[in-house]
Short mmCIF file of C-alpha atoms and ligand atoms in Angstrom, two decimals:
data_model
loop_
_atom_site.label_atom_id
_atom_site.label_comp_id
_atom_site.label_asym_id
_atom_site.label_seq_id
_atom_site.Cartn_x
_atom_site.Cartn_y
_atom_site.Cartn_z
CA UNK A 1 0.00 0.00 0.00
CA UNK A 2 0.95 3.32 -1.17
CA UNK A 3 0.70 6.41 1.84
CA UNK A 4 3.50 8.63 -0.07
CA UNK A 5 0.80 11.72 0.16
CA UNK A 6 -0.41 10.79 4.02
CA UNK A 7 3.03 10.70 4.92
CA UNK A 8 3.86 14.34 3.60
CA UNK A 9 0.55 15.80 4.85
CA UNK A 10 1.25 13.79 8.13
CA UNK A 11 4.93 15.51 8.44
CA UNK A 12 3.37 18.98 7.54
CA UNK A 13 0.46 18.82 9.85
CA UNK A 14 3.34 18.20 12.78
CA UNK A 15 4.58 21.40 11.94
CA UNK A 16 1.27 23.44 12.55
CA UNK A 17 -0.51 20.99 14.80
CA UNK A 18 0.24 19.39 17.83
CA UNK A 19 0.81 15.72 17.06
CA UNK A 20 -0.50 16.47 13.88
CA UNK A 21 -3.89 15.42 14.30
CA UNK A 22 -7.09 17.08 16.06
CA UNK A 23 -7.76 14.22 18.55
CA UNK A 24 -5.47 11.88 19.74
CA UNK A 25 -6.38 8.74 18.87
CA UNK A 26 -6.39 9.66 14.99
CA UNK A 27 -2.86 9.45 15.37
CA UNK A 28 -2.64 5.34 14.62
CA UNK A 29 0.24 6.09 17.68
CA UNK A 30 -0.72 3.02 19.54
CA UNK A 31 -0.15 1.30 16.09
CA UNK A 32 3.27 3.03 15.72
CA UNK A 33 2.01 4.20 12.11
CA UNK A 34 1.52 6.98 10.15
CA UNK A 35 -2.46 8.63 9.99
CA UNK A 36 -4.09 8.12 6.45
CA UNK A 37 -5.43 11.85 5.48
CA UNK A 38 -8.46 11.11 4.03
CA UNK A 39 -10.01 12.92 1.18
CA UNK A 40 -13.96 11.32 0.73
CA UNK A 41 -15.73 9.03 1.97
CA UNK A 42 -19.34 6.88 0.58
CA UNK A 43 -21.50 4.47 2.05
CA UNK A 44 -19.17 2.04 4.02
CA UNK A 45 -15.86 2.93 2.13
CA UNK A 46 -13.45 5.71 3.11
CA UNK A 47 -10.52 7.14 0.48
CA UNK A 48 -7.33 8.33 1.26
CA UNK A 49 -4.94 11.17 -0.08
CA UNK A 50 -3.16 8.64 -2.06
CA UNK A 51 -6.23 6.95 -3.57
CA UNK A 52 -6.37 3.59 -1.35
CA UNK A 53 -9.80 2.54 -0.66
CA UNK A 54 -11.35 0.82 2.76
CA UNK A 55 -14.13 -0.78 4.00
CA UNK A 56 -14.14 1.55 7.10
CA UNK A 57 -15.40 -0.05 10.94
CA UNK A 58 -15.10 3.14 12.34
CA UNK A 59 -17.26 5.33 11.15
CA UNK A 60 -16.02 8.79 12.64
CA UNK A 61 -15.83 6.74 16.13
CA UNK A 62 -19.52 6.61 15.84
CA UNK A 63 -21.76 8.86 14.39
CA UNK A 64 -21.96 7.09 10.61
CA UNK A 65 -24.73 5.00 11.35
CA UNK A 66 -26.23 5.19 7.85
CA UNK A 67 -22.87 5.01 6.14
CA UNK A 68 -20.82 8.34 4.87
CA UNK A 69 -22.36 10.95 2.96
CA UNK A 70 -25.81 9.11 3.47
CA UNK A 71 -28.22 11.22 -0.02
CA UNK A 72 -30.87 12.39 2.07
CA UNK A 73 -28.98 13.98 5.34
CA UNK A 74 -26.21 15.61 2.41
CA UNK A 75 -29.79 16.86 1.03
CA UNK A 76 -30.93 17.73 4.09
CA UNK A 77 -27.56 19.40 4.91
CA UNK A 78 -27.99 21.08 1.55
CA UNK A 79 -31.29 22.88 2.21
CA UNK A 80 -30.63 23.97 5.50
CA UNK A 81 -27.38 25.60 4.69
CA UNK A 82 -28.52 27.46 2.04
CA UNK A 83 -30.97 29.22 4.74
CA UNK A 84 -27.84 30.53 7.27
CA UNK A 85 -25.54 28.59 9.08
CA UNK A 86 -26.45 30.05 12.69
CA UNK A 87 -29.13 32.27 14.18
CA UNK A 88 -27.73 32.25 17.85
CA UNK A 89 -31.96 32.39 18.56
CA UNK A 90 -34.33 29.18 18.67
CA UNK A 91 -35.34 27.39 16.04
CA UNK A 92 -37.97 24.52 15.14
CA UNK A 93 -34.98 21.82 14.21
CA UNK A 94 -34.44 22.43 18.00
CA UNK A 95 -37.62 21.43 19.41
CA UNK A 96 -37.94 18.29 17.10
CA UNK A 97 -34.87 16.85 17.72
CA UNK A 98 -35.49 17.04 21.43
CA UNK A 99 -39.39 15.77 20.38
CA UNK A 100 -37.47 12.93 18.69
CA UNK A 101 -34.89 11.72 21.13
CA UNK A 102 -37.32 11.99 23.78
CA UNK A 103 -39.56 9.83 21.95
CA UNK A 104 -37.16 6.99 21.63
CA UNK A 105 -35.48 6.80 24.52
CA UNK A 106 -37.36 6.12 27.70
CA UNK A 107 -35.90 7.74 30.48
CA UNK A 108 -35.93 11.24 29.04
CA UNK A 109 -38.41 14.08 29.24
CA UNK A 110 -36.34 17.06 28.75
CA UNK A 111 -33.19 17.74 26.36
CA UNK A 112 -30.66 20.54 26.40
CA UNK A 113 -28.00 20.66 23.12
CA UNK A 114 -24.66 21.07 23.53
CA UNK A 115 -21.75 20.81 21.01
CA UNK A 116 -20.01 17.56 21.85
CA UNK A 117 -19.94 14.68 23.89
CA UNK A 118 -17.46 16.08 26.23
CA UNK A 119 -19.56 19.41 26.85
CA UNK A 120 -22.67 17.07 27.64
CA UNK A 121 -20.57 15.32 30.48
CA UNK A 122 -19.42 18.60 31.93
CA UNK A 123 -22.85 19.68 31.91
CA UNK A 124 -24.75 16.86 33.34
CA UNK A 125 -22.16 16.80 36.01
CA UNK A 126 -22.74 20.41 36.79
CA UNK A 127 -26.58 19.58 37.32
CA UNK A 128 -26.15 16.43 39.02
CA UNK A 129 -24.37 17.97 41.56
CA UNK A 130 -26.45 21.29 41.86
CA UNK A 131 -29.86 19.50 41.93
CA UNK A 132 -28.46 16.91 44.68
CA UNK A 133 -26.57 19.41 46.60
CA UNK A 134 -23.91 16.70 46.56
CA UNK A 135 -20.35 16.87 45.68
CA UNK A 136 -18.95 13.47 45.04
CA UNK A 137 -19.54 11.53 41.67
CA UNK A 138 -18.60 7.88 40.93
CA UNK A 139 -16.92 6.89 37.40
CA UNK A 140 -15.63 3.52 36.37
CA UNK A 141 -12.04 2.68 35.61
CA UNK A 142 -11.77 2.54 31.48
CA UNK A 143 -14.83 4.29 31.11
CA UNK A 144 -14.04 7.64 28.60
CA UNK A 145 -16.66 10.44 29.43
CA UNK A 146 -15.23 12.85 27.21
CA UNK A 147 -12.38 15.19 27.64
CA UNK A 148 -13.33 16.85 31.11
CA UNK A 149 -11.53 17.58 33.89
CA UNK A 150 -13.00 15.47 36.71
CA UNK A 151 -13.78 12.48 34.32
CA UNK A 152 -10.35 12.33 33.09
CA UNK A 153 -9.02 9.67 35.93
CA UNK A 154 -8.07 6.14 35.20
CA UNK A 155 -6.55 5.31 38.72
CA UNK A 156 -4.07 2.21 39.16
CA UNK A 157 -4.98 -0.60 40.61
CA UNK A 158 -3.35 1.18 44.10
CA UNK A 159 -5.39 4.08 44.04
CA UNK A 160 -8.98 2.72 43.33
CA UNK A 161 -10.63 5.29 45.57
CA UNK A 162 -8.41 8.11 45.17
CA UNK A 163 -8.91 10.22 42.24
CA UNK A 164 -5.54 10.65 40.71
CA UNK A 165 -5.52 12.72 37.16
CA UNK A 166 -4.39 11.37 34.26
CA UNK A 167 -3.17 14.65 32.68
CA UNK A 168 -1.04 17.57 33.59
CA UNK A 169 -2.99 20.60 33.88
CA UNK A 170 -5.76 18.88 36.07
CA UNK A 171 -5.64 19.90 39.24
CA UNK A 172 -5.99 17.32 41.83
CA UNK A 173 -8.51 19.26 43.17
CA UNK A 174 -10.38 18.77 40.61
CA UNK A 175 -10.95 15.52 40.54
CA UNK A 176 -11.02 15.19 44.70
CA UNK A 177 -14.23 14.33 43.99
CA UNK A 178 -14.19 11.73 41.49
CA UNK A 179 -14.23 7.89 42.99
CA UNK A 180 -13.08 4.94 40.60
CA UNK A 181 -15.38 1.79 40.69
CA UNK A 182 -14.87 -1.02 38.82
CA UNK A 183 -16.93 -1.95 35.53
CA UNK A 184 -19.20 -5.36 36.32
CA UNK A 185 -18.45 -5.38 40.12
CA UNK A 186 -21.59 -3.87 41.64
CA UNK A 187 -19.62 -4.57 45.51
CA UNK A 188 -17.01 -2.15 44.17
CA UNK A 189 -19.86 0.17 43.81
CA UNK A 190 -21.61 -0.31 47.07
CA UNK A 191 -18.51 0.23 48.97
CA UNK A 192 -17.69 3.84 47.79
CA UNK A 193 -21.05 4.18 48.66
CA UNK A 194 -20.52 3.02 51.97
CA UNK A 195 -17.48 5.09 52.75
CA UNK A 196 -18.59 8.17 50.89
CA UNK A 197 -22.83 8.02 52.40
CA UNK A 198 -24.81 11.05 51.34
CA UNK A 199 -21.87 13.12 49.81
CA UNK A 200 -22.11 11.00 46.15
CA UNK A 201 -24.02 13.24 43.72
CA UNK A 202 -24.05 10.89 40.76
CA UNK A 203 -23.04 7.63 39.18
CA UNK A 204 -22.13 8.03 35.82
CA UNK A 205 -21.55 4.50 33.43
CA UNK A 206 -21.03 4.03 29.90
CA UNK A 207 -24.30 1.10 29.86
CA UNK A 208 -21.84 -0.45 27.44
CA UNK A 209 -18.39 0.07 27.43
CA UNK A 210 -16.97 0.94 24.53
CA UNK A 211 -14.26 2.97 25.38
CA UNK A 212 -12.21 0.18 26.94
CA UNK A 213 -12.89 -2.16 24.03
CA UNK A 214 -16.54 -3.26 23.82
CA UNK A 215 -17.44 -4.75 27.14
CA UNK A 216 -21.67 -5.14 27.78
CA UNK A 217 -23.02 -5.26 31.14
CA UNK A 218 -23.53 -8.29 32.86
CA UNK A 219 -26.98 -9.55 33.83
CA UNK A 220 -28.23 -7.62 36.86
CA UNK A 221 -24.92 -5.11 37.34
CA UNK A 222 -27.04 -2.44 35.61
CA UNK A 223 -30.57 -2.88 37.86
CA UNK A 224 -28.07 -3.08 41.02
CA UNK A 225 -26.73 0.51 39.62
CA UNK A 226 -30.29 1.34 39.58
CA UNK A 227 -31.44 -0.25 43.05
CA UNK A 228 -28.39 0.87 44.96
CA UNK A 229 -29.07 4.63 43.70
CA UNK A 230 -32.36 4.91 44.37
CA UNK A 231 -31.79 3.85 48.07
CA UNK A 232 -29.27 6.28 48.28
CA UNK A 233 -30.56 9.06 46.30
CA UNK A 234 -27.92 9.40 44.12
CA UNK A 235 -28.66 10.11 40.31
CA UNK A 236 -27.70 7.28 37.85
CA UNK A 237 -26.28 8.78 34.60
CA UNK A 238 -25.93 6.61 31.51
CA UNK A 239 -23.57 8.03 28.78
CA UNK A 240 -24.61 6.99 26.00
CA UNK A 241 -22.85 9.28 23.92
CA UNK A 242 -21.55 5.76 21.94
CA UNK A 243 -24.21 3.88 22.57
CA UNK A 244 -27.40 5.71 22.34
CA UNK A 245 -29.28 5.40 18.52
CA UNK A 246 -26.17 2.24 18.20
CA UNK A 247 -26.98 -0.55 19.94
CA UNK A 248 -30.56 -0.02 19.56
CA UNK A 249 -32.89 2.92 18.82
CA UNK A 250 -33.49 3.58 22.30
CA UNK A 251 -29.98 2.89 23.14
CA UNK A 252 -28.63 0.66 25.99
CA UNK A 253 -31.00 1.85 28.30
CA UNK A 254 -34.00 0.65 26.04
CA UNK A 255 -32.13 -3.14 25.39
CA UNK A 256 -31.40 -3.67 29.15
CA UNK A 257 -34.26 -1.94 30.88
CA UNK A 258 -32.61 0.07 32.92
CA UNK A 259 -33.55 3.74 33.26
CA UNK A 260 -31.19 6.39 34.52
CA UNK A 261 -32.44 9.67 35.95
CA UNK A 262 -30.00 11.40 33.34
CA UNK A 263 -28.32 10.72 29.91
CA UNK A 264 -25.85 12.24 27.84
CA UNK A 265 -25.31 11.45 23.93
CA UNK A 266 -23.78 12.89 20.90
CA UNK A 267 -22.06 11.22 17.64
CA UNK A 268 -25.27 9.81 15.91
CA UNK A 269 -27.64 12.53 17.19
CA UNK A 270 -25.29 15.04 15.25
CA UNK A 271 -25.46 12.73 11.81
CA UNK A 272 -21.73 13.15 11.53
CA UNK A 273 -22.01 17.26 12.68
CA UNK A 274 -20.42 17.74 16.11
CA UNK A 275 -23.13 17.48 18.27
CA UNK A 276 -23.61 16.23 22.32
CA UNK A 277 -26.76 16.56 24.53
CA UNK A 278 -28.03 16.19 27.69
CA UNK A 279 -31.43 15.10 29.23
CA UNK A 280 -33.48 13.07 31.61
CA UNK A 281 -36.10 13.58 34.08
CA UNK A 282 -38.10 16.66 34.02
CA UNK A 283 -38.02 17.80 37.45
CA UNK A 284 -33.89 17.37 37.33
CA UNK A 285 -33.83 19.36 33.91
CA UNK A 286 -35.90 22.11 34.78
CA UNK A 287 -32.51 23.19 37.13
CA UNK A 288 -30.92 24.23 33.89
CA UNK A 289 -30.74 27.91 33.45
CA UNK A 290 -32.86 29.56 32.12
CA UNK A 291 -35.27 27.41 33.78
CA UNK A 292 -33.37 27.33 36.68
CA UNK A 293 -30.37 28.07 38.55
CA UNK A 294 -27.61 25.66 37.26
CA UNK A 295 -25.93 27.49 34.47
CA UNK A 296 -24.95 26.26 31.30
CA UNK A 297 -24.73 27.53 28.16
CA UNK A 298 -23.23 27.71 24.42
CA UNK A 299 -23.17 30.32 21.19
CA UNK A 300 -23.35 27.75 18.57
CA UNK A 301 -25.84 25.36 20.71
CA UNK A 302 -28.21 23.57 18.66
CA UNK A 303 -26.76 25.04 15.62
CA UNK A 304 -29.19 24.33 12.45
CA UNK A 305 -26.95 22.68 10.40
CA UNK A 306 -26.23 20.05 13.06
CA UNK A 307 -29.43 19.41 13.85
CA UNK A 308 -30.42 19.19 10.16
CA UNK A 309 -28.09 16.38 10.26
CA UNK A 310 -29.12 14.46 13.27
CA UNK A 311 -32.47 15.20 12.72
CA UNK A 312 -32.53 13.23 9.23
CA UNK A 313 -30.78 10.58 10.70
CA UNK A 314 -32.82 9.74 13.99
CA UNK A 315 -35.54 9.69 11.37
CA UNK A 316 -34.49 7.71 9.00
CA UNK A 317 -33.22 5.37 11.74
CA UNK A 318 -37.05 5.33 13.30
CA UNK A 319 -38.50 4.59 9.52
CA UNK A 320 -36.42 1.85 8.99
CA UNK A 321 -35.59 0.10 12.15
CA UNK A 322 -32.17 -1.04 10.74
CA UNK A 323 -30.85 -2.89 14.41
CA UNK A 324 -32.11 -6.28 13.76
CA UNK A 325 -30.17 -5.96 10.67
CA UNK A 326 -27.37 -4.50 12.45
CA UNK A 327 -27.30 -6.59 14.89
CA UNK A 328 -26.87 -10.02 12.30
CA UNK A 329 -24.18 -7.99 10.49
CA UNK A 330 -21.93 -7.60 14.12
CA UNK A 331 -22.87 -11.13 15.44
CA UNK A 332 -21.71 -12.43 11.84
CA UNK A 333 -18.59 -10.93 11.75
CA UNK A 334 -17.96 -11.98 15.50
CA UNK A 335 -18.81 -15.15 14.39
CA UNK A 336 -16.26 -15.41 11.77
CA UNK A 337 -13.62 -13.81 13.47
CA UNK A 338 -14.14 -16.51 16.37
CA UNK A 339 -13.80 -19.40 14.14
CA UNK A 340 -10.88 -17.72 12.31
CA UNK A 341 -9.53 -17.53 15.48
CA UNK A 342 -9.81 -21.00 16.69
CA UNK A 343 -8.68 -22.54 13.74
CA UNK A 344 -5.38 -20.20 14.03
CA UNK A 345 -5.09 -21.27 17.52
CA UNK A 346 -5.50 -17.67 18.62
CA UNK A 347 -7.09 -16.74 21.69
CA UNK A 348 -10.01 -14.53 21.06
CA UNK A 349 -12.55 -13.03 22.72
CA UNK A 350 -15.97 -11.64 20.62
CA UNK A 351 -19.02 -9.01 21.65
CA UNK A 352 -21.86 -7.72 19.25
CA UNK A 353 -24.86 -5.77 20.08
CA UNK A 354 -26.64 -3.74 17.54
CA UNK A 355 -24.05 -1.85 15.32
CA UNK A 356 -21.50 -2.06 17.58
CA UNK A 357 -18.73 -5.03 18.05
CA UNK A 358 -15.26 -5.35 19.71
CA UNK A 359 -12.78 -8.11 20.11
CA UNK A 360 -9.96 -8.81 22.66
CA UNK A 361 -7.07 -11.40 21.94
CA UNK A 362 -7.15 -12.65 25.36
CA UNK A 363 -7.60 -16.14 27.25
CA UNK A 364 -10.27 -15.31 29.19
CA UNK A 365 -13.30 -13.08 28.77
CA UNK A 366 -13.23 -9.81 29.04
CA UNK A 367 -15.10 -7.98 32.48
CA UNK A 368 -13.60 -5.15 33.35
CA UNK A 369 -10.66 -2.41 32.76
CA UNK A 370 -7.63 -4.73 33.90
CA UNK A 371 -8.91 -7.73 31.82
CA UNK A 372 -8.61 -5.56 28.55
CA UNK A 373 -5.40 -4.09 29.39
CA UNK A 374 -4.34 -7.70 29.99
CA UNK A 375 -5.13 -8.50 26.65
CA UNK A 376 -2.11 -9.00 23.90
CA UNK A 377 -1.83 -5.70 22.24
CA UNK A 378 1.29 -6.40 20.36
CA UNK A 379 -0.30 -8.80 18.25
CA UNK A 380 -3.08 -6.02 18.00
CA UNK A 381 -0.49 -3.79 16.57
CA UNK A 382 0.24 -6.60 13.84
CA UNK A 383 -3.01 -7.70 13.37
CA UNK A 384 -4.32 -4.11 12.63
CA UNK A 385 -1.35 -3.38 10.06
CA UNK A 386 -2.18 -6.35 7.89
CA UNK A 387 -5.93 -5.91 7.87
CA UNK A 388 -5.05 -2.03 6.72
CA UNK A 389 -2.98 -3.13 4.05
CA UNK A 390 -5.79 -5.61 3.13
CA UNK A 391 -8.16 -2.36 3.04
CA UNK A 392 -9.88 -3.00 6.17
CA UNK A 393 -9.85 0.28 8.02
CA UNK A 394 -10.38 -0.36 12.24
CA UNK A 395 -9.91 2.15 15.00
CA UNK A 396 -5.75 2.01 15.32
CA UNK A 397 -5.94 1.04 18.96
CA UNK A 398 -6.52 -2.14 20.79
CA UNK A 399 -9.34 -0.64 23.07
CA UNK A 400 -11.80 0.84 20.64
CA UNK A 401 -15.19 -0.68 19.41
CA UNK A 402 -16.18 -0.75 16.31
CA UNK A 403 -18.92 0.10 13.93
CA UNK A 404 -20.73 -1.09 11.25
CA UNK A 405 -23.49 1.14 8.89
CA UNK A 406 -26.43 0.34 7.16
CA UNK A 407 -24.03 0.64 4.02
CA UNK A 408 -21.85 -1.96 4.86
CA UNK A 409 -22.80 -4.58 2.13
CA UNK A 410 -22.75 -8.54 2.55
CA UNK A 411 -19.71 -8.47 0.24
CA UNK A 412 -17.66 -5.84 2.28
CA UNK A 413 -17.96 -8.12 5.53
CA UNK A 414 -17.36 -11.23 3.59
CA UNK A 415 -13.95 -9.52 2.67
CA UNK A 416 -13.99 -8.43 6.12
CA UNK A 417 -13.79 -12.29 7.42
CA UNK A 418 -11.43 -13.40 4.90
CA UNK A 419 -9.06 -10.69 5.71
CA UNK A 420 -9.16 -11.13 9.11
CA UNK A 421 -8.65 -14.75 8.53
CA UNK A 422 -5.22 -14.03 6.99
CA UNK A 423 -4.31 -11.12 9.14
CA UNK A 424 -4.30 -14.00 11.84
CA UNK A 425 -1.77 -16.45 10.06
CA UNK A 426 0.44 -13.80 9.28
CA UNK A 427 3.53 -13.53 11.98
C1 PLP B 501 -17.05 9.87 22.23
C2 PLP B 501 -17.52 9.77 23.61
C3 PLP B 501 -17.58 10.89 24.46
C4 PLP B 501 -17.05 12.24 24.05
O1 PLP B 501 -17.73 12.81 22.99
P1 PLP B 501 -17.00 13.95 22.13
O2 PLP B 501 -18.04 14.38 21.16
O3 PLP B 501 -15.81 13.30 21.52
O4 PLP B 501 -16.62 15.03 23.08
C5 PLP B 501 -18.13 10.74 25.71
N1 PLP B 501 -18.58 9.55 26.13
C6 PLP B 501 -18.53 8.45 25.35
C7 PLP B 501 -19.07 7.16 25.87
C8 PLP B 501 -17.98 8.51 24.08
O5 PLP B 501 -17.88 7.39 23.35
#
């Protein structure tokens, strides 16, 4: 494979940016390779600067539900743009999108817009803690909230109750307040509780990981989230920034039957326009300035084009109902990659749900945080190199899910399986 042009762009962008890229995990560093500079992208395929085509499982990390440059949101996009690109005053977009999102996922009555997923964590934080009066949230170690101070804390195995930043330029004080459980380990859970009683403001959980690799909730974790906070009076947040509109229209919180008292989304609500939003129950919402006192706010909020975007998608998504379909395309794949796997002798472990699948090579299945990070990323590294030069694009990082679209045709997973196949035999 050819990346002459990537390679030049790559050195230039150094120059000008920091890294080179925008976000950090665009930089395939993990993968100790250089960032393909792509040019277009259409349906399920994405081209680079030096004309390579592939089959892309990551979809912008998310939002390409429908595949890239999906005809009727670029219409969509189209009309709406040629009307203004920003009013900075209300508009009708506005009110349906929070019409539609409310509509589809259970546990929300009210819905503020924001501009990312980050900015929706901040937020929801803020009001958490000024309609409790509380303090003290509760995260879980490998779950990724965004790029916000107090969520950004991993904490070592050692310091599992003490919020310990993982980034200069965060305070500690800033994340004083922030208490690691683990993922799947609902005692974890009840013991901060214990130790921290009536000062915890919020749990916030990713319903399903995806952040740490795909890792789905095991049967009753979820409900004892639920159970545990509602004897405690502590506000369960689900972030289903990833998951919401992915795993199934109503997102996680729909499949499992769980409802939080807040949620947070973004990526498919913005139809591939940055997008993040907040929302849950009424009387929690109604905090949120100008309603109430808890202040948040944003100049390009709910901007038109944005919402043009997510708009056409959430309703294309309720027309068609594409997660059945979805959800054969993920457990397929998974399917093949397992029995590639065993007949390569390769330890593997599989998840699917909805549009969203992950794999780990390790041993034993994957629970939690320190099971993933036990998993063998080398031969990651040199399984994701061969399936790139075989024109499978995957998120350049051992602890990323992936995605598939409703453009990803039975021919571009078939070459999916075989390449994976021979990714696995090669040393
Ligand atoms: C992507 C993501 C975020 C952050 O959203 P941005 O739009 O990148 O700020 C937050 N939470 C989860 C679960 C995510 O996957």
């Amino acid at each position: 494979m050819q990346i002459t042009q990537s390679k030049q762009l790559f050195s230039r962008a150094q120059q000008r940016i920091p890294g080179g890229v925008n976000s950090p995990v665009r930089a395939f560093k993990s993968v100790n390779m250089t960032p393909l500079f792509i040019t277009r992208a259409q349906g399920s395929k994405l081209y680079d600067a030096d004309g390579n085509e592939f089959i892309d499982f990551v979809g912008s990390w998310g939002p390409m539900i429908l595949g890239h440059a999906h005809t009727e949101v670029i219409r969509k996009l189209e009309e709406t743009l040629l009307k203004g690109t920003s009013f900075g005053a209300p508009t009708e977009g506005e009110i349906l999108l929070a019409e539609m999102v409310c509509e589809a996922v259970p546990s929300v009555e009210m819905l503020r817009l924001v501009n990312s997923g980050s900015e929706a964590a901040m937020a929801v934080l803020r009001v958490a803690r000024g309609y409790t009066g509380r303090d003290k949230i509760i995260k879980f170690e490998g779950c990724y909230h965004g790029s916000v101070d107090p969520l950004l804390v991993q904490a070592g195995s050692g310091a599992m109750t003490l919020g310990i930043p993982d980034s200069p330029g965060v305070p500690a004080s800033f994340v004083e307040h922030t208490l690691q459980a683990k993922f799947n380990d609902l005692d974890s859970v009840i013991k901060l509780v214990e130790e921290n009683s009536s000062k915890i403001a919020a749990v916030i959980i990713e319903p399903v990981a995806g952040n740490m690799g795909m890792i789905p909730p095991e049967h009753g974790f979820l409900q004892g989230l639920r159970d545990l906070c509602d004897r405690e009076g502590i506000l369960l947040i689900f972030d289903e920034v990833m998951s919401g509109f992915r795993v199934d229209y109503g997102g996680a919180q729909a499949l499992f039957g769980v409802l939080p008292d807040m949620s947070i989304f973004g990526k498919i609500i913005g139809g591939g326009l940055p997008v993040g939003a907040y929302g849950g129950r009424q009387d929690i919402m109604l905090q949120v300035a100008p309603a109430g006192p808890v202040y948040q706010a944003g100049t390009l909020s709910g901007n038109p084009l944005a919402v043009a975007a997510g708009l056409s998608t959430l309703e294309i998504l309720r027309k068609e109902n594409p997660y059945p379909e979805l959800g054969q395309k993920t457990s397929w794949l998974s399917g093949e990659f397992q029995s590639a796997a065993e007949s390569a002798g390769v330890p593997l472990q599989t998840q699917a749900m909805g549009g969203m699948f992950g794999f780990f090579f390790s041993e034993t299945p994957v629970r939690n945080y320190q099971d993933a990070l036990n998993s063998d990323v080398e031969r990651f590294t040199r399984f994701f190199r061969s399936m790139l030069n075989q024109g499978i694009y995957l998120a350049p990082s051992a602890f990323e899910s992936l995605f598939v679209s409703t453009a990803h045709s039975e021919k571009d997973l078939e070459r999916t399986a075989r390449a994976f196949r021979k990714a696995l035999q090669e040393k």
